Amino acid sequence: MSGIEKLLRKNIIDLVPYSSARDEYSGEDGVFLDANENPFYTGVNRYPDPLQHKVKVRIGQHKNLHHEQIFLGNGSDEGIDLLIRAFCEPGEDNIISIKPTYGMYKVCADINHVDFREVLLSADYQLDKEKLMQAADNKSKLLFLCSPNNPTSNSFFRDDIVFLLENFEGLVVLDEAYIDFSQQESLLPVLKDYPNLVILQTLSKAWGMAGVRMGMVFAARDIIRSLSKIKYPYNINKLTQQYVLERLNTSSEKDQWVKQILSERERMRARLSKLSCIDEILPSDANFLMLRFNSAKKVFKYLMDQKIIVRDRSKIPLCEGCLRITIGLKNENNMLIRALEMYRSE
Ligand SMILES: *Cc1c(COP(=O)(O)O)cnc(C)c1O
């Protein structure tokens, strides 16, 4: 048994996946009478490539990975859900994670009836690695981490992540959705050193493609194969594949966006730190700021009345009183700054 088979659910090991018509022939030209498609050309009359070969090769060039180390999902959410479905036996296995963090890990665990064990971050928003290890047992198949973390906006210490990689007996899923904004290095370059490391990234943030829905999972080939085996055959549609292939050629534009967003973030921090209605601005390694108010609810409503929509995180542990503010365009950020400057708490 390979390392990964010890963690996989037995029904997934035994599963015979759906074999799509296009699995048997990967050439581009031919007389395609195999898939009951409409033969009249519209650009989308043919089924898309189920394994998104071209897109993966292109992403592989960007990330210095082999295409077989890449899984593409309908947003990161699909990767999260498939990892749980491949590795966690409902009602039996469990998942370890942190609190607070991105809400989808728990929602997907709940949908799949998998026990989700949350370990509170330390007071300085770092990993409590001893408590995380104590929460784990021989039914703990996945450990979800998110760095930079949403909503706390900071990155975790790399040594702590490495400690967990070396000690946790299941897969460590590291969500790097905000890595493009981070001072910290991605763990992607050490993927080959850790057969239990799974890295999630997305096109939704720095790449500016939240609307196309594409998330990336990077991991050892046997893990990627397991996810591909259980996904819906055509999970990434043809329009998305074409569009992403084009946009991947514009990484300098993405880099320019990131630079501007980071400079705006620091400008916002400087301006907002002067305001008496803000008690604290959490250290941020992402494209958003967590602002602590003593009257978050009121400020939230005050901003909403002016059609400035922010995210109320004020009831979340360690984020009490915080509103989460995404860095926008310069004039949008100025509108927020001006509104908060005008805010008077009664
Ligand atoms: C925004 C975000 C994502 C991206 O999700 P998609 O489904 O790829 O849009 C993933 N993880 C975290 C923590 C996020 O905040």
mmCIF file of C-alpha atoms and ligand atoms in Angstrom:
data_model
loop_
_atom_site.group_PDB
_atom_site.id
_atom_site.type_symbol
_atom_site.label_atom_id
_atom_site.label_comp_id
_atom_site.label_asym_id
_atom_site.label_seq_id
_atom_site.Cartn_x
_atom_site.Cartn_y
_atom_site.Cartn_z
ATOM 1 C CA MET A 1 0.000 0.000 0.000
ATOM 2 C CA SER A 2 1.350 3.411 -0.911
ATOM 3 C CA GLY A 3 1.289 6.099 1.775
ATOM 4 C CA ILE A 4 -1.740 7.685 0.240
ATOM 5 C CA GLU A 5 -3.789 4.480 0.133
ATOM 6 C CA LYS A 6 -3.632 4.263 3.919
ATOM 7 C CA LEU A 7 -5.444 7.605 4.070
ATOM 8 C CA LEU A 8 -7.924 7.193 1.211
ATOM 9 C CA ARG A 9 -11.444 5.891 1.805
ATOM 10 C CA LYS A 10 -11.730 2.287 0.703
ATOM 11 C CA ASN A 11 -14.641 2.937 -1.668
ATOM 12 C CA ILE A 12 -12.522 5.556 -3.419
ATOM 13 C CA ILE A 13 -9.603 3.141 -3.830
ATOM 14 C CA ASP A 14 -11.999 0.596 -5.341
ATOM 15 C CA LEU A 15 -13.943 3.115 -7.421
ATOM 16 C CA VAL A 16 -14.124 2.669 -11.166
ATOM 17 C CA PRO A 17 -14.407 6.265 -12.406
ATOM 18 C CA TYR A 18 -16.750 7.388 -15.154
ATOM 19 C CA SER A 19 -15.034 6.998 -18.461
ATOM 20 C CA SER A 20 -15.919 9.849 -20.776
ATOM 21 C CA ALA A 21 -15.916 9.469 -24.531
ATOM 22 C CA ARG A 22 -12.917 11.782 -24.875
ATOM 23 C CA ASP A 23 -10.810 9.707 -22.459
ATOM 24 C CA GLU A 24 -10.073 7.213 -25.206
ATOM 25 C CA TYR A 25 -8.715 9.625 -27.796
ATOM 26 C CA SER A 26 -6.793 12.763 -26.993
ATOM 27 C CA GLY A 27 -5.992 13.985 -30.527
ATOM 28 C CA GLU A 28 -7.331 17.320 -31.704
ATOM 29 C CA ASP A 29 -8.563 16.344 -35.131
ATOM 30 C CA GLY A 30 -10.673 13.416 -36.200
ATOM 31 C CA VAL A 31 -14.251 12.617 -37.026
ATOM 32 C CA PHE A 32 -15.890 12.787 -33.617
ATOM 33 C CA LEU A 33 -18.901 10.529 -33.565
ATOM 34 C CA ASP A 34 -18.383 9.282 -30.036
ATOM 35 C CA ALA A 35 -20.078 11.685 -27.638
ATOM 36 C CA ASN A 36 -23.512 12.412 -29.077
ATOM 37 C CA GLU A 37 -22.577 16.060 -29.487
ATOM 38 C CA ASN A 38 -24.174 18.381 -31.997
ATOM 39 C CA PRO A 39 -21.828 18.442 -35.028
ATOM 40 C CA PHE A 40 -22.658 22.030 -36.041
ATOM 41 C CA TYR A 41 -19.878 24.390 -34.983
ATOM 42 C CA THR A 42 -20.666 26.999 -32.316
ATOM 43 C CA GLY A 43 -17.344 27.097 -30.496
ATOM 44 C CA VAL A 44 -18.832 25.185 -27.608
ATOM 45 C CA ASN A 45 -20.607 22.281 -29.338
ATOM 46 C CA ARG A 46 -17.851 19.871 -28.228
ATOM 47 C CA TYR A 47 -17.255 18.717 -24.654
ATOM 48 C CA PRO A 48 -14.237 20.334 -23.011
ATOM 49 C CA ASP A 49 -11.013 18.479 -22.179
ATOM 50 C CA PRO A 50 -11.892 16.673 -18.916
ATOM 51 C CA LEU A 51 -8.298 16.888 -17.653
ATOM 52 C CA GLN A 52 -7.663 20.467 -18.838
ATOM 53 C CA HIS A 53 -4.282 19.432 -20.180
ATOM 54 C CA LYS A 54 -3.289 22.715 -21.844
ATOM 55 C CA VAL A 55 -4.262 24.866 -18.879
ATOM 56 C CA LYS A 56 -2.368 22.607 -16.481
ATOM 57 C CA VAL A 57 0.763 22.640 -18.635
ATOM 58 C CA ARG A 58 0.610 26.445 -18.709
ATOM 59 C CA ILE A 59 0.052 26.720 -14.957
ATOM 60 C CA GLY A 60 2.865 24.204 -14.499
ATOM 61 C CA GLN A 61 5.200 26.554 -16.372
ATOM 62 C CA HIS A 62 4.219 29.402 -14.052
ATOM 63 C CA LYS A 63 4.573 27.350 -10.895
ATOM 64 C CA ASN A 64 7.458 25.120 -11.936
ATOM 65 C CA LEU A 65 5.386 21.949 -11.526
ATOM 66 C CA HIS A 66 4.553 18.938 -13.662
ATOM 67 C CA HIS A 67 0.975 19.011 -14.956
ATOM 68 C CA GLU A 68 0.286 15.775 -13.070
ATOM 69 C CA GLN A 69 0.872 17.658 -9.800
ATOM 70 C CA ILE A 70 -2.049 19.973 -10.577
ATOM 71 C CA PHE A 71 -5.808 19.594 -10.074
ATOM 72 C CA LEU A 72 -8.186 22.306 -11.281
ATOM 73 C CA GLY A 73 -11.544 22.823 -9.627
ATOM 74 C CA ASN A 74 -14.619 25.002 -9.955
ATOM 75 C CA GLY A 75 -13.142 27.432 -7.427
ATOM 76 C CA SER A 76 -11.041 26.349 -4.455
ATOM 77 C CA ASP A 77 -14.295 25.113 -2.982
ATOM 78 C CA GLU A 78 -14.313 22.096 -5.270
ATOM 79 C CA GLY A 79 -10.794 21.136 -4.186
ATOM 80 C CA ILE A 80 -11.773 21.455 -0.523
ATOM 81 C CA ASP A 81 -14.888 19.334 -1.002
ATOM 82 C CA LEU A 82 -13.162 16.624 -3.043
ATOM 83 C CA LEU A 83 -10.308 16.308 -0.543
ATOM 84 C CA ILE A 84 -12.866 15.656 2.183
ATOM 85 C CA ARG A 85 -14.832 13.214 0.047
ATOM 86 C CA ALA A 86 -11.711 11.292 -0.996
ATOM 87 C CA PHE A 87 -10.119 11.000 2.444
ATOM 88 C CA CYS A 88 -12.764 11.268 5.170
ATOM 89 C CA GLU A 89 -15.213 8.479 5.961
ATOM 90 C CA PRO A 90 -18.493 10.194 6.972
ATOM 91 C CA GLY A 91 -19.393 9.726 10.628
ATOM 92 C CA GLU A 92 -16.003 8.181 11.345
ATOM 93 C CA ASP A 93 -12.986 10.262 10.344
ATOM 94 C CA ASN A 94 -12.266 13.804 11.446
ATOM 95 C CA ILE A 95 -10.600 17.005 10.259
ATOM 96 C CA ILE A 96 -8.375 19.295 12.308
ATOM 97 C CA SER A 97 -8.362 23.003 11.639
ATOM 98 C CA ILE A 98 -7.885 26.383 13.221
ATOM 99 C CA LYS A 99 -10.219 29.052 14.513
ATOM 100 C CA PRO A 100 -10.892 31.575 13.173
ATOM 101 C CA THR A 101 -10.380 30.729 9.524
ATOM 102 C CA TYR A 102 -12.110 30.480 6.146
ATOM 103 C CA GLY A 103 -15.655 29.184 6.625
ATOM 104 C CA MET A 104 -15.807 26.759 3.710
ATOM 105 C CA TYR A 105 -13.666 24.063 5.372
ATOM 106 C CA LYS A 106 -16.253 23.572 8.104
ATOM 107 C CA VAL A 107 -19.235 23.868 5.763
ATOM 108 C CA CYS A 108 -17.809 21.175 3.474
ATOM 109 C CA ALA A 109 -16.983 18.981 6.476
ATOM 110 C CA ASP A 110 -20.537 19.404 7.801
ATOM 111 C CA ILE A 111 -22.101 18.612 4.415
ATOM 112 C CA ASN A 112 -20.044 15.429 4.301
ATOM 113 C CA HIS A 113 -20.842 14.589 7.940
ATOM 114 C CA VAL A 114 -17.188 14.694 8.973
ATOM 115 C CA ASP A 115 -16.249 15.835 12.487
ATOM 116 C CA PHE A 116 -14.488 19.215 12.288
ATOM 117 C CA ARG A 117 -12.172 19.995 15.225
ATOM 118 C CA GLU A 118 -11.188 23.644 15.569
ATOM 119 C CA VAL A 119 -8.199 24.781 17.592
ATOM 120 C CA LEU A 120 -8.119 28.443 18.590
ATOM 121 C CA LEU A 121 -5.157 30.463 17.315
ATOM 122 C CA SER A 122 -2.890 32.050 19.922
ATOM 123 C CA ALA A 123 -3.512 35.639 21.071
ATOM 124 C CA ASP A 124 -1.076 36.827 18.384
ATOM 125 C CA TYR A 125 -3.003 34.907 15.690
ATOM 126 C CA GLN A 126 -0.386 32.160 15.296
ATOM 127 C CA LEU A 127 -0.732 28.381 15.217
ATOM 128 C CA ASP A 128 -0.916 26.573 18.549
ATOM 129 C CA LYS A 129 0.923 23.531 17.252
ATOM 130 C CA GLU A 130 0.820 21.540 20.493
ATOM 131 C CA LYS A 131 -2.964 21.899 20.772
ATOM 132 C CA LEU A 132 -3.365 21.066 17.088
ATOM 133 C CA MET A 133 -1.390 17.854 17.589
ATOM 134 C CA GLN A 134 -3.368 17.049 20.756
ATOM 135 C CA ALA A 135 -6.641 17.429 18.861
ATOM 136 C CA ALA A 136 -5.542 14.803 16.328
ATOM 137 C CA ASP A 137 -6.004 11.045 16.606
ATOM 138 C CA ASN A 138 -5.746 8.108 14.221
ATOM 139 C CA LYS A 139 -8.986 9.187 12.518
ATOM 140 C CA SER A 140 -7.637 12.641 11.656
ATOM 141 C CA LYS A 141 -7.168 12.581 7.907
ATOM 142 C CA LEU A 142 -6.845 16.258 7.007
ATOM 143 C CA LEU A 143 -5.440 19.374 8.656
ATOM 144 C CA PHE A 144 -6.691 22.607 7.086
ATOM 145 C CA LEU A 145 -4.457 25.674 7.428
ATOM 146 C CA CYS A 146 -4.773 29.020 5.676
ATOM 147 C CA SER A 147 -1.781 31.342 5.364
ATOM 148 C CA PRO A 148 -2.134 34.278 5.020
ATOM 149 C CA ASN A 149 -5.205 33.500 7.067
ATOM 150 C CA ASN A 150 -8.686 34.753 6.331
ATOM 151 C CA PRO A 151 -9.999 36.622 8.339
ATOM 152 C CA THR A 152 -7.035 37.424 10.627
ATOM 153 C CA SER A 153 -4.984 38.626 7.589
ATOM 154 C CA ASN A 154 -1.591 37.491 8.946
ATOM 155 C CA SER A 155 0.709 34.687 7.826
ATOM 156 C CA PHE A 156 1.720 31.825 10.077
ATOM 157 C CA PHE A 157 5.337 31.123 10.979
ATOM 158 C CA ARG A 158 6.808 28.839 8.371
ATOM 159 C CA ASP A 159 8.562 26.740 11.032
ATOM 160 C CA ASP A 160 5.187 25.960 12.626
ATOM 161 C CA ILE A 161 3.695 24.842 9.314
ATOM 162 C CA VAL A 162 6.751 22.663 8.689
ATOM 163 C CA PHE A 163 6.459 21.204 12.201
ATOM 164 C CA LEU A 164 2.866 20.190 11.458
ATOM 165 C CA LEU A 165 3.874 18.761 8.072
ATOM 166 C CA GLU A 166 6.458 16.624 9.809
ATOM 167 C CA ASN A 167 4.265 15.504 12.691
ATOM 168 C CA PHE A 168 0.628 15.346 11.551
ATOM 169 C CA GLU A 169 -0.130 11.867 10.224
ATOM 170 C CA GLY A 170 -2.671 12.879 7.597
ATOM 171 C CA LEU A 171 -2.583 15.426 4.785
ATOM 172 C CA VAL A 172 -1.804 19.056 5.575
ATOM 173 C CA VAL A 173 -3.937 21.254 3.315
ATOM 174 C CA LEU A 174 -2.403 24.721 3.130
ATOM 175 C CA ASP A 175 -4.689 27.332 1.582
ATOM 176 C CA GLU A 176 -2.530 29.991 -0.062
ATOM 177 C CA ALA A 177 -5.355 32.029 -1.606
ATOM 178 C CA TYR A 178 -3.593 35.270 -0.562
ATOM 179 C CA ILE A 179 0.003 34.212 -1.187
ATOM 180 C CA ASP A 180 0.503 36.735 -4.013
ATOM 181 C CA PHE A 181 0.082 39.562 -1.485
ATOM 182 C CA SER A 182 2.339 38.014 1.128
ATOM 183 C CA GLN A 183 5.857 38.788 2.275
ATOM 184 C CA GLN A 184 6.204 35.069 3.042
ATOM 185 C CA GLU A 185 7.330 32.547 0.471
ATOM 186 C CA SER A 186 4.865 29.976 -0.808
ATOM 187 C CA LEU A 187 5.544 26.387 0.252
ATOM 188 C CA LEU A 188 5.187 25.316 -3.379
ATOM 189 C CA PRO A 189 8.973 24.987 -3.907
ATOM 190 C CA VAL A 190 9.119 22.335 -1.143
ATOM 191 C CA LEU A 191 6.068 20.395 -2.341
ATOM 192 C CA LYS A 192 8.286 17.523 -3.491
ATOM 193 C CA ASP A 193 9.805 17.200 0.004
ATOM 194 C CA TYR A 194 6.454 16.559 1.682
ATOM 195 C CA PRO A 195 4.255 13.800 0.222
ATOM 196 C CA ASN A 196 1.483 14.855 2.652
ATOM 197 C CA LEU A 197 1.422 18.530 1.605
ATOM 198 C CA VAL A 198 -1.531 19.844 -0.398
ATOM 199 C CA ILE A 199 -1.465 23.496 -1.467
ATOM 200 C CA LEU A 200 -4.556 25.410 -2.560
ATOM 201 C CA GLN A 201 -4.275 28.528 -4.672
ATOM 202 C CA THR A 202 -6.885 30.412 -6.671
ATOM 203 C CA LEU A 203 -7.359 32.724 -9.625
ATOM 204 C CA SER A 204 -10.026 34.612 -7.672
ATOM 205 C CA LYS A 205 -7.844 37.139 -5.849
ATOM 206 C CA ALA A 206 -4.562 38.497 -7.288
ATOM 207 C CA TRP A 207 -5.327 37.201 -10.798
ATOM 208 C CA GLY A 208 -8.645 39.060 -10.879
ATOM 209 C CA MET A 209 -10.750 36.122 -12.055
ATOM 210 C CA ALA A 210 -13.228 35.481 -9.227
ATOM 211 C CA GLY A 211 -15.967 35.321 -11.856
ATOM 212 C CA VAL A 212 -14.503 32.444 -13.865
ATOM 213 C CA ARG A 213 -14.332 30.078 -10.862
ATOM 214 C CA MET A 214 -11.017 28.292 -11.002
ATOM 215 C CA GLY A 215 -9.114 26.998 -8.015
ATOM 216 C CA MET A 216 -5.860 25.056 -8.117
ATOM 217 C CA VAL A 217 -4.724 22.137 -5.991
ATOM 218 C CA PHE A 218 -1.021 21.300 -5.994
ATOM 219 C CA ALA A 219 0.122 18.001 -4.507
ATOM 220 C CA ALA A 220 1.938 14.732 -5.144
ATOM 221 C CA ARG A 221 0.684 12.853 -8.193
ATOM 222 C CA ASP A 222 -1.107 10.096 -6.259
ATOM 223 C CA ILE A 223 -3.188 12.703 -4.400
ATOM 224 C CA ILE A 224 -4.009 14.545 -7.628
ATOM 225 C CA ARG A 225 -4.992 11.260 -9.284
ATOM 226 C CA SER A 226 -7.423 10.511 -6.442
ATOM 227 C CA LEU A 227 -9.130 13.891 -6.848
ATOM 228 C CA SER A 228 -9.336 13.555 -10.634
ATOM 229 C CA LYS A 229 -10.890 10.135 -10.209
ATOM 230 C CA ILE A 230 -13.886 11.462 -8.265
ATOM 231 C CA LYS A 231 -14.512 14.870 -9.847
ATOM 232 C CA TYR A 232 -17.353 15.458 -12.295
ATOM 233 C CA PRO A 233 -15.872 14.692 -15.718
ATOM 234 C CA TYR A 234 -16.289 18.177 -17.192
ATOM 235 C CA ASN A 235 -15.882 20.297 -14.063
ATOM 236 C CA ILE A 236 -14.071 23.125 -15.882
ATOM 237 C CA ASN A 237 -16.039 24.311 -18.887
ATOM 238 C CA LYS A 238 -14.537 25.164 -22.251
ATOM 239 C CA LEU A 239 -15.027 28.942 -21.997
ATOM 240 C CA THR A 240 -13.208 29.016 -18.678
ATOM 241 C CA GLN A 241 -10.331 26.922 -20.017
ATOM 242 C CA GLN A 242 -9.928 29.182 -23.060
ATOM 243 C CA TYR A 243 -10.189 32.383 -21.060
ATOM 244 C CA VAL A 244 -7.749 31.269 -18.377
ATOM 245 C CA LEU A 245 -5.206 30.162 -20.996
ATOM 246 C CA GLU A 246 -5.285 33.680 -22.437
ATOM 247 C CA ARG A 247 -5.169 35.459 -19.104
ATOM 248 C CA LEU A 248 -2.217 33.401 -17.882
ATOM 249 C CA ASN A 249 -0.140 35.296 -20.462
ATOM 250 C CA THR A 250 -0.775 38.555 -18.608
ATOM 251 C CA SER A 251 1.033 37.903 -15.344
ATOM 252 C CA SER A 252 2.800 41.272 -15.548
ATOM 253 C CA GLU A 253 -0.593 42.938 -15.277
ATOM 254 C CA LYS A 254 -1.345 40.792 -12.233
ATOM 255 C CA ASP A 255 1.986 41.792 -10.687
ATOM 256 C CA GLN A 256 1.144 45.436 -11.327
ATOM 257 C CA TRP A 257 -2.255 45.034 -9.641
ATOM 258 C CA VAL A 258 -0.660 43.372 -6.626
ATOM 259 C CA LYS A 259 1.863 46.193 -6.322
ATOM 260 C CA GLN A 260 -0.870 48.819 -6.405
ATOM 261 C CA ILE A 261 -3.062 46.954 -3.939
ATOM 262 C CA LEU A 262 -0.152 46.607 -1.504
ATOM 263 C CA SER A 263 0.743 50.268 -1.777
ATOM 264 C CA GLU A 264 -2.917 51.196 -1.244
ATOM 265 C CA ARG A 265 -3.038 48.886 1.771
ATOM 266 C CA GLU A 266 -0.146 50.695 3.406
ATOM 267 C CA ARG A 267 -1.585 54.104 2.530
ATOM 268 C CA MET A 268 -4.894 53.030 4.094
ATOM 269 C CA ARG A 269 -3.122 51.781 7.196
ATOM 270 C CA ALA A 270 -1.333 55.101 7.633
ATOM 271 C CA ARG A 271 -4.502 57.151 7.149
ATOM 272 C CA LEU A 272 -6.797 54.959 9.220
ATOM 273 C CA SER A 273 -4.384 54.601 12.128
ATOM 274 C CA LYS A 274 -4.920 58.321 12.825
ATOM 275 C CA LEU A 275 -8.660 57.865 13.419
ATOM 276 C CA SER A 276 -9.910 57.739 16.985
ATOM 277 C CA CYS A 277 -12.862 55.490 16.104
ATOM 278 C CA ILE A 278 -10.412 52.682 15.195
ATOM 279 C CA ASP A 279 -8.818 50.911 18.151
ATOM 280 C CA GLU A 280 -6.509 48.640 16.203
ATOM 281 C CA ILE A 281 -5.514 47.605 12.697
ATOM 282 C CA LEU A 282 -4.316 44.012 12.593
ATOM 283 C CA PRO A 283 -1.028 43.283 10.802
ATOM 284 C CA SER A 284 -1.944 42.268 7.250
ATOM 285 C CA ASP A 285 -0.141 40.080 4.749
ATOM 286 C CA ALA A 286 -3.162 39.963 2.409
ATOM 287 C CA ASN A 287 -5.360 42.246 0.268
ATOM 288 C CA PHE A 288 -7.587 43.272 3.160
ATOM 289 C CA LEU A 289 -7.377 44.982 6.527
ATOM 290 C CA MET A 290 -9.027 44.004 9.779
ATOM 291 C CA LEU A 291 -10.090 47.144 11.636
ATOM 292 C CA ARG A 292 -11.127 46.935 15.284
ATOM 293 C CA PHE A 293 -13.830 49.326 16.518
ATOM 294 C CA ASN A 294 -15.525 49.538 19.877
ATOM 295 C CA SER A 295 -18.833 49.866 18.040
ATOM 296 C CA ALA A 296 -18.363 47.652 14.969
ATOM 297 C CA LYS A 297 -22.075 47.044 14.414
ATOM 298 C CA LYS A 298 -22.840 50.753 14.315
ATOM 299 C CA VAL A 299 -19.941 51.506 11.970
ATOM 300 C CA PHE A 300 -20.993 48.646 9.729
ATOM 301 C CA LYS A 301 -24.485 50.073 9.452
ATOM 302 C CA TYR A 302 -23.206 53.645 9.031
ATOM 303 C CA LEU A 303 -21.041 52.522 6.097
ATOM 304 C CA MET A 304 -23.825 50.411 4.623
ATOM 305 C CA ASP A 305 -26.122 53.445 4.642
ATOM 306 C CA GLN A 306 -23.572 55.115 2.385
ATOM 307 C CA LYS A 307 -23.424 52.057 0.145
ATOM 308 C CA ILE A 308 -19.937 51.156 1.366
ATOM 309 C CA ILE A 309 -20.117 47.415 1.894
ATOM 310 C CA VAL A 310 -17.615 45.797 4.237
ATOM 311 C CA ARG A 311 -17.593 42.452 6.021
ATOM 312 C CA ASP A 312 -18.707 42.269 9.634
ATOM 313 C CA ARG A 313 -16.409 39.816 11.445
ATOM 314 C CA SER A 314 -17.080 41.318 14.855
ATOM 315 C CA LYS A 315 -18.566 38.194 16.417
ATOM 316 C CA ILE A 316 -15.686 35.899 15.473
ATOM 317 C CA PRO A 317 -13.246 34.710 18.169
ATOM 318 C CA LEU A 318 -10.055 36.830 18.285
ATOM 319 C CA CYS A 319 -11.698 39.237 15.825
ATOM 320 C CA GLU A 320 -14.177 40.776 18.269
ATOM 321 C CA GLY A 321 -15.188 44.238 17.079
ATOM 322 C CA CYS A 322 -13.502 43.823 13.687
ATOM 323 C CA LEU A 323 -14.708 44.798 10.248
ATOM 324 C CA ARG A 324 -12.886 43.295 7.283
ATOM 325 C CA ILE A 325 -12.144 45.757 4.529
ATOM 326 C CA THR A 326 -10.955 44.676 1.116
ATOM 327 C CA ILE A 327 -8.473 47.045 -0.509
ATOM 328 C CA GLY A 328 -10.267 48.629 -3.455
ATOM 329 C CA LEU A 329 -9.401 51.204 -6.088
ATOM 330 C CA LYS A 330 -7.790 54.409 -4.842
ATOM 331 C CA ASN A 331 -11.000 56.454 -5.116
ATOM 332 C CA GLU A 332 -13.012 53.704 -3.405
ATOM 333 C CA ASN A 333 -10.487 53.563 -0.577
ATOM 334 C CA ASN A 334 -10.686 57.341 -0.291
ATOM 335 C CA MET A 335 -14.458 57.102 0.062
ATOM 336 C CA LEU A 336 -14.038 54.677 2.941
ATOM 337 C CA ILE A 337 -11.383 56.844 4.611
ATOM 338 C CA ARG A 338 -13.555 59.944 4.240
ATOM 339 C CA ALA A 339 -16.613 58.175 5.623
ATOM 340 C CA LEU A 340 -14.696 56.971 8.671
ATOM 341 C CA GLU A 341 -13.175 60.400 9.200
ATOM 342 C CA MET A 342 -16.707 61.806 9.290
ATOM 343 C CA TYR A 343 -17.960 59.092 11.630
ATOM 344 C CA ARG A 344 -19.015 60.323 15.030
ATOM 345 C CA SER A 345 -20.115 57.763 17.538
ATOM 346 C CA GLU A 346 -23.030 59.134 19.496
HETATM 347 C C1 LIG B 1 -11.219 33.837 -1.341
HETATM 348 C C2 LIG B 1 -10.676 32.595 -0.769
HETATM 349 C C3 LIG B 1 -10.533 31.438 -1.535
HETATM 350 C C4 LIG B 1 -10.943 31.426 -2.975
HETATM 351 O O1 LIG B 1 -12.005 30.616 -3.198
HETATM 352 P P1 LIG B 1 -12.459 30.364 -4.711
HETATM 353 O O2 LIG B 1 -13.500 29.321 -4.558
HETATM 354 O O3 LIG B 1 -11.237 29.871 -5.433
HETATM 355 O O4 LIG B 1 -12.948 31.641 -5.255
HETATM 356 C C5 LIG B 1 -9.991 30.319 -0.986
HETATM 357 N N1 LIG B 1 -9.576 30.320 0.296
HETATM 358 C C6 LIG B 1 -9.675 31.410 1.063
HETATM 359 C C7 LIG B 1 -9.179 31.373 2.440
HETATM 360 C C8 LIG B 1 -10.242 32.568 0.560
HETATM 361 O O5 LIG B 1 -10.357 33.644 1.358
#
